[in-house]
CSV table of C-alpha atoms in Angstrom, one decimal:
chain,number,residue,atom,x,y,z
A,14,UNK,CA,-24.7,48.8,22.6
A,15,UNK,CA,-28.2,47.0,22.2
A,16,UNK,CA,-30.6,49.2,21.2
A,17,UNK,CA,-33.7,49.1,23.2
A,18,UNK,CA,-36.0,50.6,21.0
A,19,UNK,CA,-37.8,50.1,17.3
A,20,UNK,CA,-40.0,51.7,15.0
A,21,UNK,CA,-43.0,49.2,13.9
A,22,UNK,CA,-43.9,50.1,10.6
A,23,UNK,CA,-41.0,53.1,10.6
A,24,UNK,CA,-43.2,55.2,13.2
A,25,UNK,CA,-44.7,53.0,15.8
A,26,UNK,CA,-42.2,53.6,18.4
A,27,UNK,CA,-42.6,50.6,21.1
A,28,UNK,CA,-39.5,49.2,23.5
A,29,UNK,CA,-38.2,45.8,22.2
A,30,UNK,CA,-39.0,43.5,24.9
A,31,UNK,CA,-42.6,43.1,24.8
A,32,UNK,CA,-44.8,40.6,26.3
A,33,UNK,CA,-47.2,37.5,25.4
A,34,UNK,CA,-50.1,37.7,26.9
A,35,UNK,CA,-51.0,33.7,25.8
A,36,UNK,CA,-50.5,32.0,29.2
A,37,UNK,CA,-52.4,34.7,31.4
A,38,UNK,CA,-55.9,32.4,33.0
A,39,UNK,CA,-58.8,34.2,31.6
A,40,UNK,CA,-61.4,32.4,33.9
A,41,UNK,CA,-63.0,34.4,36.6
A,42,UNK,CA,-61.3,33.6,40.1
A,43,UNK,CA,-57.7,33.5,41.8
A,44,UNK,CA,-56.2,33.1,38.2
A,45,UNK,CA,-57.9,36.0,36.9
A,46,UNK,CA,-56.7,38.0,39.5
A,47,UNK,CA,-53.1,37.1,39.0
A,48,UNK,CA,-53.7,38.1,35.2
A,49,UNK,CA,-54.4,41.5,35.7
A,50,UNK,CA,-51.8,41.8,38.0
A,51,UNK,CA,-48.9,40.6,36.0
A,52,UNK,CA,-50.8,42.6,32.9
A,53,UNK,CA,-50.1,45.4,34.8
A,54,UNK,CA,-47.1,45.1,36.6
A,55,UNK,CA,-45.1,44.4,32.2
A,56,UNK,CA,-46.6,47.9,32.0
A,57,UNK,CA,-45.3,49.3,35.4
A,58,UNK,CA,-41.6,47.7,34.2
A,59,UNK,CA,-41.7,49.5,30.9
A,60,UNK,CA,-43.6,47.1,28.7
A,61,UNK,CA,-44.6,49.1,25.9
A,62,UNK,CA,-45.7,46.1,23.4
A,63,UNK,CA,-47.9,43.2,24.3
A,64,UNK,CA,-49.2,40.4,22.2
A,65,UNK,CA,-52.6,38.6,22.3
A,66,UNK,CA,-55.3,37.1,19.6
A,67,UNK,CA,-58.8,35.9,19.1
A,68,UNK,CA,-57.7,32.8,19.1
A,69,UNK,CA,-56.9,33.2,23.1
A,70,UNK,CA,-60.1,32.3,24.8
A,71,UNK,CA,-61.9,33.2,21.1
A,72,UNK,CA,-61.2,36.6,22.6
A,73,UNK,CA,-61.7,36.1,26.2
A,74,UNK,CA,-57.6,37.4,26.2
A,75,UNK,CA,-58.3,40.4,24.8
A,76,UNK,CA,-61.1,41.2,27.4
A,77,UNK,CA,-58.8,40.7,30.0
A,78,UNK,CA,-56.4,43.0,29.0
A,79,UNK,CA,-59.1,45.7,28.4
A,80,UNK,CA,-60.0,45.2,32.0
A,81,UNK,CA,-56.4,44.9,33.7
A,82,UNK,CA,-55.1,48.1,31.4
A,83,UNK,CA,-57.8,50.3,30.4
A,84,UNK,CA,-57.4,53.1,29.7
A,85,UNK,CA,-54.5,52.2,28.4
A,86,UNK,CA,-51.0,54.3,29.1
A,87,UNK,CA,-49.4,56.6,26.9
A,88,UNK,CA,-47.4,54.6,24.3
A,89,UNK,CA,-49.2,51.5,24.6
A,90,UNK,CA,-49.6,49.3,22.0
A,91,UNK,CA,-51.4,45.9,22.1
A,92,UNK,CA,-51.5,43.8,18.6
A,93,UNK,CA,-54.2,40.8,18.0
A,94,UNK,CA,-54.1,38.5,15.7
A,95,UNK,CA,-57.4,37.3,13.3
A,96,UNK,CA,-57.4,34.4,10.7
A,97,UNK,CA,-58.3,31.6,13.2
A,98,UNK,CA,-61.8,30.5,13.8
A,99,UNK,CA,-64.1,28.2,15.5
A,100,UNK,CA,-65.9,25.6,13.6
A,101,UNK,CA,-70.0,26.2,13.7
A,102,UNK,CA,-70.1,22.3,13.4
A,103,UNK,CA,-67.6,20.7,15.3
A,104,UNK,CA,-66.2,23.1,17.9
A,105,UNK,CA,-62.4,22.6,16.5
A,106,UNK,CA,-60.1,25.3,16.0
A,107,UNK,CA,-58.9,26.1,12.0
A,108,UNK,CA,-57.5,28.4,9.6
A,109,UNK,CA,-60.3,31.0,8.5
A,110,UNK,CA,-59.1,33.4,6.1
A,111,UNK,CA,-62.6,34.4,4.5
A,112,UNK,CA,-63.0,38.5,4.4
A,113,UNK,CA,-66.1,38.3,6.1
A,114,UNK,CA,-64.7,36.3,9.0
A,115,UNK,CA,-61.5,38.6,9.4
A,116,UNK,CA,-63.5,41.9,9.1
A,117,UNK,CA,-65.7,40.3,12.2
A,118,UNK,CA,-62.7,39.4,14.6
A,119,UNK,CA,-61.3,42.6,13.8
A,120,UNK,CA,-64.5,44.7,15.0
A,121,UNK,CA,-65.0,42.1,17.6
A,122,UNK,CA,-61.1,43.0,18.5
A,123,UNK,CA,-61.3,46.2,18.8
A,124,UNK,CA,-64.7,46.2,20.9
A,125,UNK,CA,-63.0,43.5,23.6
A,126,UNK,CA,-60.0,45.8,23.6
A,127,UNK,CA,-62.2,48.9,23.8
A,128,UNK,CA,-60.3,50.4,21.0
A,129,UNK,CA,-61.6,52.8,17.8
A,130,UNK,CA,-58.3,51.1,15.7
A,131,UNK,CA,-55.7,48.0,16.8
A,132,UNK,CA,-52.7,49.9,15.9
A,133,UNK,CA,-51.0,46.8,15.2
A,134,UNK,CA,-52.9,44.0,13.5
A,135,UNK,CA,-51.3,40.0,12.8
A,136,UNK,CA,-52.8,37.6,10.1
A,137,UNK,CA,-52.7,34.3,12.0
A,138,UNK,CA,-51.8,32.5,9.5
A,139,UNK,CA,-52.0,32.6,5.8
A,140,UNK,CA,-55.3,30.5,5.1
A,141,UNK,CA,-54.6,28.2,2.1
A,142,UNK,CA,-58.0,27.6,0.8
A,143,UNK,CA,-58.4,31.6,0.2
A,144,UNK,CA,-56.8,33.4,-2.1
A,145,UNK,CA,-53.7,35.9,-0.3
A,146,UNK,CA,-55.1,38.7,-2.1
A,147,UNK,CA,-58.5,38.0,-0.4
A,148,UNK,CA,-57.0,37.8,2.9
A,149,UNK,CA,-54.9,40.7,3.0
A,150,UNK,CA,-57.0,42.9,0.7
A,151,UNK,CA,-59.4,43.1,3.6
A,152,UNK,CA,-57.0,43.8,5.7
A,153,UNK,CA,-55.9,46.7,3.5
A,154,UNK,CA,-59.6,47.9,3.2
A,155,UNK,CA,-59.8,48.0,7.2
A,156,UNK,CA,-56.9,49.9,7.2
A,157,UNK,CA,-58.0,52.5,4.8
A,158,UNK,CA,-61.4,52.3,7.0
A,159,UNK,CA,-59.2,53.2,10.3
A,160,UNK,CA,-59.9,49.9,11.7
A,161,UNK,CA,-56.3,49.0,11.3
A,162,UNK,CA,-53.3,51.3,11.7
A,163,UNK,CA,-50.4,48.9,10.6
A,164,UNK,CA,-50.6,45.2,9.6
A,165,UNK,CA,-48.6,42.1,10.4
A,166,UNK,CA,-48.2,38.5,9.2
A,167,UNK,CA,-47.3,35.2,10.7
A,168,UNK,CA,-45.6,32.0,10.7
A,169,UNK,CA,-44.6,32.9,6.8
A,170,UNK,CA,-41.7,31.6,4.5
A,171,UNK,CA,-39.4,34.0,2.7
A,172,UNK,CA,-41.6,33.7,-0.5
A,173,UNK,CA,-45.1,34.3,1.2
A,174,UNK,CA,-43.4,37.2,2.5
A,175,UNK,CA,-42.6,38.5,-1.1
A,176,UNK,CA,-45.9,38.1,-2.4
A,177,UNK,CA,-47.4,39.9,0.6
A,178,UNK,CA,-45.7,42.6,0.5
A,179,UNK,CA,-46.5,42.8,-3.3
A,180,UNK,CA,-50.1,43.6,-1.9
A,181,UNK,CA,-49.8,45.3,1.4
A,182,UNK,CA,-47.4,47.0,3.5
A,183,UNK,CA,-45.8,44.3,5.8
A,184,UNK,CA,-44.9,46.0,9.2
A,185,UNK,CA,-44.2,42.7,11.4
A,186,UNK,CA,-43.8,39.1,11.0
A,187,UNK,CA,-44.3,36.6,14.0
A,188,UNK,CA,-42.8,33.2,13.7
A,189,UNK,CA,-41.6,31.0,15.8
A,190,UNK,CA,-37.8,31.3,16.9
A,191,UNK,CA,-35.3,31.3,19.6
A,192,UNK,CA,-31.5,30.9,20.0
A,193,UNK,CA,-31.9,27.5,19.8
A,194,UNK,CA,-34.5,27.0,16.9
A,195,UNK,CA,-33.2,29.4,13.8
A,196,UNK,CA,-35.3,27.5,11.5
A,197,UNK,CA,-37.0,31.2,10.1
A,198,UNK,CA,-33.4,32.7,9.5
A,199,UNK,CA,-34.0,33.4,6.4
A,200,UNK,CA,-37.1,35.1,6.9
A,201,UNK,CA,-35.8,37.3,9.7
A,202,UNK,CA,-32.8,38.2,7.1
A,203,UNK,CA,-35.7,39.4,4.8
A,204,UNK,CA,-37.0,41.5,7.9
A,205,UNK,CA,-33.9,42.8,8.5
A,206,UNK,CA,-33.3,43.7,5.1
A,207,UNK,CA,-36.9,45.5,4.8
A,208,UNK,CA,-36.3,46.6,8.2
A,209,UNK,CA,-39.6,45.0,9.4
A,210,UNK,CA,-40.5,43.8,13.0
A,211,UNK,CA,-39.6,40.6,13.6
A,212,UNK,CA,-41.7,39.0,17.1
A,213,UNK,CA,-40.4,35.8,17.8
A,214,UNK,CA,-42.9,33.4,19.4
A,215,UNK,CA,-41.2,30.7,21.6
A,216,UNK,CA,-38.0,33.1,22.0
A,217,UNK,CA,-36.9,30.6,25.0
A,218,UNK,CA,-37.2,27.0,24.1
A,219,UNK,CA,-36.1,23.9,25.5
A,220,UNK,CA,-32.6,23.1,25.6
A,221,UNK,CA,-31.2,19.6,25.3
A,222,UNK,CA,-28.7,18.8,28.0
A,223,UNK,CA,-25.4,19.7,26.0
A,224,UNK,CA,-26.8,23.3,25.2
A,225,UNK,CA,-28.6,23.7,28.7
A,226,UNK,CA,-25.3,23.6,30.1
A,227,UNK,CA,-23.3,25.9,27.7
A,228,UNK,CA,-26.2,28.0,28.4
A,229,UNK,CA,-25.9,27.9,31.8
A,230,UNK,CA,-22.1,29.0,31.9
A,231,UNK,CA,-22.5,31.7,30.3
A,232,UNK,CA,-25.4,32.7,32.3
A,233,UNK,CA,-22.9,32.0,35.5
A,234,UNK,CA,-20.2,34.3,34.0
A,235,UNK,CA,-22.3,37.0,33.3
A,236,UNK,CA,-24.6,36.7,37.2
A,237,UNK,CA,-28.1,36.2,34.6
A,238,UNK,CA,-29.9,33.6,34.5
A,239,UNK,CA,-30.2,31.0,31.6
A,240,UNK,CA,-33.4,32.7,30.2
A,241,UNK,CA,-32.1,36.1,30.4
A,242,UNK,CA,-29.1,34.9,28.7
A,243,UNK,CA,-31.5,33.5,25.8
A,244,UNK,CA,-33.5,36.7,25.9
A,245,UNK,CA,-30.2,39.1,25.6
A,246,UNK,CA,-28.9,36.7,22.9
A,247,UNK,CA,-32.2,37.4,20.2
A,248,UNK,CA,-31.7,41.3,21.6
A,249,UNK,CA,-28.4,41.5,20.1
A,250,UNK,CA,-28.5,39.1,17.1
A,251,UNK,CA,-30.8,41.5,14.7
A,252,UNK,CA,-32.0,44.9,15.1
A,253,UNK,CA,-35.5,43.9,13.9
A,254,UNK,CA,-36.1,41.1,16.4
A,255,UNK,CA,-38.9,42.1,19.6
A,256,UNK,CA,-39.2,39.2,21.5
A,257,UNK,CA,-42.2,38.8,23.7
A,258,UNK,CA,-41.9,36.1,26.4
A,259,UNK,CA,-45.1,35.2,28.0
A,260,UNK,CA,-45.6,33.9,31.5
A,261,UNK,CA,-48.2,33.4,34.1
A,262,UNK,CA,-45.9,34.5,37.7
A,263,UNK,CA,-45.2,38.0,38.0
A,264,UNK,CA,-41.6,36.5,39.0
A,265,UNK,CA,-40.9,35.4,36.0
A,266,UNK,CA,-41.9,38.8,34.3
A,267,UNK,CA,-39.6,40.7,36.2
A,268,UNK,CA,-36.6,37.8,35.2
A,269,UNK,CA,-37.4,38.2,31.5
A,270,UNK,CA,-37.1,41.9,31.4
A,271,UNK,CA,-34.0,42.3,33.3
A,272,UNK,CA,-32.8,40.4,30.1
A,273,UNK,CA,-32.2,43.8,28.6
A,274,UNK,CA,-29.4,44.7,31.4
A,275,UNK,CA,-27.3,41.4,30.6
A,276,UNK,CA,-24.7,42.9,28.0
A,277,UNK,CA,-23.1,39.9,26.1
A,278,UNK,CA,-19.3,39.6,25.4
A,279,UNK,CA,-18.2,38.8,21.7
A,280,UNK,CA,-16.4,35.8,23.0
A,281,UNK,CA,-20.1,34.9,25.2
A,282,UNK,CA,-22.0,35.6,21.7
A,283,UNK,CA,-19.8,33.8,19.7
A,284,UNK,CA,-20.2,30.8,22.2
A,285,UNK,CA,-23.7,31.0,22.3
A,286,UNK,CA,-24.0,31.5,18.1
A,287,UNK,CA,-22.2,27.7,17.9
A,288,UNK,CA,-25.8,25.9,19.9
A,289,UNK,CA,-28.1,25.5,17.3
A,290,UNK,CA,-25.7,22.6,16.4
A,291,UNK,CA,-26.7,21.3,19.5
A,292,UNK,CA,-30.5,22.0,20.2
């Protein structure tokens, strides 16, 4: 039996389908409207992790997520992300790893969120014009200051992994992964061994036509559908793994978190293990 549950950082219970909250419109109308409704309704359905960043909206996700769930429920937990910045200059988005920059977006962060500490904090991604110990030193010291309860890394190789954790404690990693795009296997190996959270981002990807329809029979067999099939394949595959789909429709909520119900067969799973070959 699937375990439905995991400890972030060994004491952060949260319920291992969470939700990205990337897609939700963030501009004031119709949209907004439906944002805070499908915010609230993963919550209503047991969501107990959701994901954002600063780099949504340059924060204007975060805000909404204060508004459609503060005060937030009892076992809550909402992670950000910091390391990406706008340019002063040209507008574009980039990698900014400089202390000063990730000590702003986190008190920015935690005033959007209306939060005293993000108990769950993600490094972007590793800025390589800054030295790592830079970067995740102030992380460290935000921790120490409260700002910062457990810290997170992604889109990492095995070996940035090692080095991290040779400076901080490494409670998640976020890369991008699916059942169909196991690039990061070795990395979620590493988490599994350290018996760290592992998010994938993308967890349902695009199937070429081959693998859509192997998919798509064993969705038939089991009366799922072929993303709940997907979903209940990452469930099962490693302990450490929390996907969090993200969507727009509350429909499509509600589909992705009945993923936890669809119980796989050994001969479904061993099916489904053969489609990387294929993607």
């Amino acid at each position: 039996m699937t375990s439905t549950t995991f400890r972030i950082g060994g004491d952060l219970g949260v319920h291992r389908l969470g939700f990205g909250a990337m897609r939700l419109p963030t501009e004031q109308g119709a949209a907004r409207e439906t944002s805070v409704q499908v915010a609230r309704r993963a919550v209503e359905l047991g969501v107990t992790l959701i994901d954002t960043a600063h780099l949504y909206g340059g924060g204007a996700n975060e805000e909404l997520l204060a508004e459609a769930l503060h005060p937030y429920a009892d076992g809550l937990t909402i992670t950000t992300k910091v390391g990406v910045a706008r340019s002063a200059d040209s507008g574009e988005w980039g990698l900014d790893g400089r202390p000063e920059v990730l000590r702003e977006q986190v008190e920015h962060g935690c005033r959007r969120l209306r939060v005293e500490r993000i108990e769950l904090l993600q490094l972007h991604r590793i800025d390589p014009e800054v030295p790592l110990a830079d970067q995740l030193g102030t992380l460290r010291e935000l921790q120490v200051e409260g700002k910062v309860g457990r810290i997170g890394l992604s889109e990492i190789t095995v070996a940035e992994l090692g080095r991290a954790r040779e400076i901080i404690e490494v409670a998640s990693v976020q890369n991008r992964y699916s059942l169909l795009d196991r690039e990061h296997e070795p990395v979620l190996a590493a988490c599994e061994a350290a018996q760290i959270a592992f998010l994938p981002w993308r967890p349902v990807a695009g199937a070429a036509s081959d693998a859509a329809a192997r998919i798509a029979e064993v969705a038939a067999d089991l009366g799922a559908t072929p993303v709940q099939v997907s979903l209940a394949w990452l469930l099962g595959h490693s302990p450490v793994i929390l996907p969090i789909p993200g969507t727009a429709r509350i429909d499509h909520l509600e589909e992705n978190l009945a993923a936890t119900r669809v119980q796989l067969t050994p001969a479904h799973r061993d099916r489904l293990d053969r489609l990387a070959e294929l993607a």
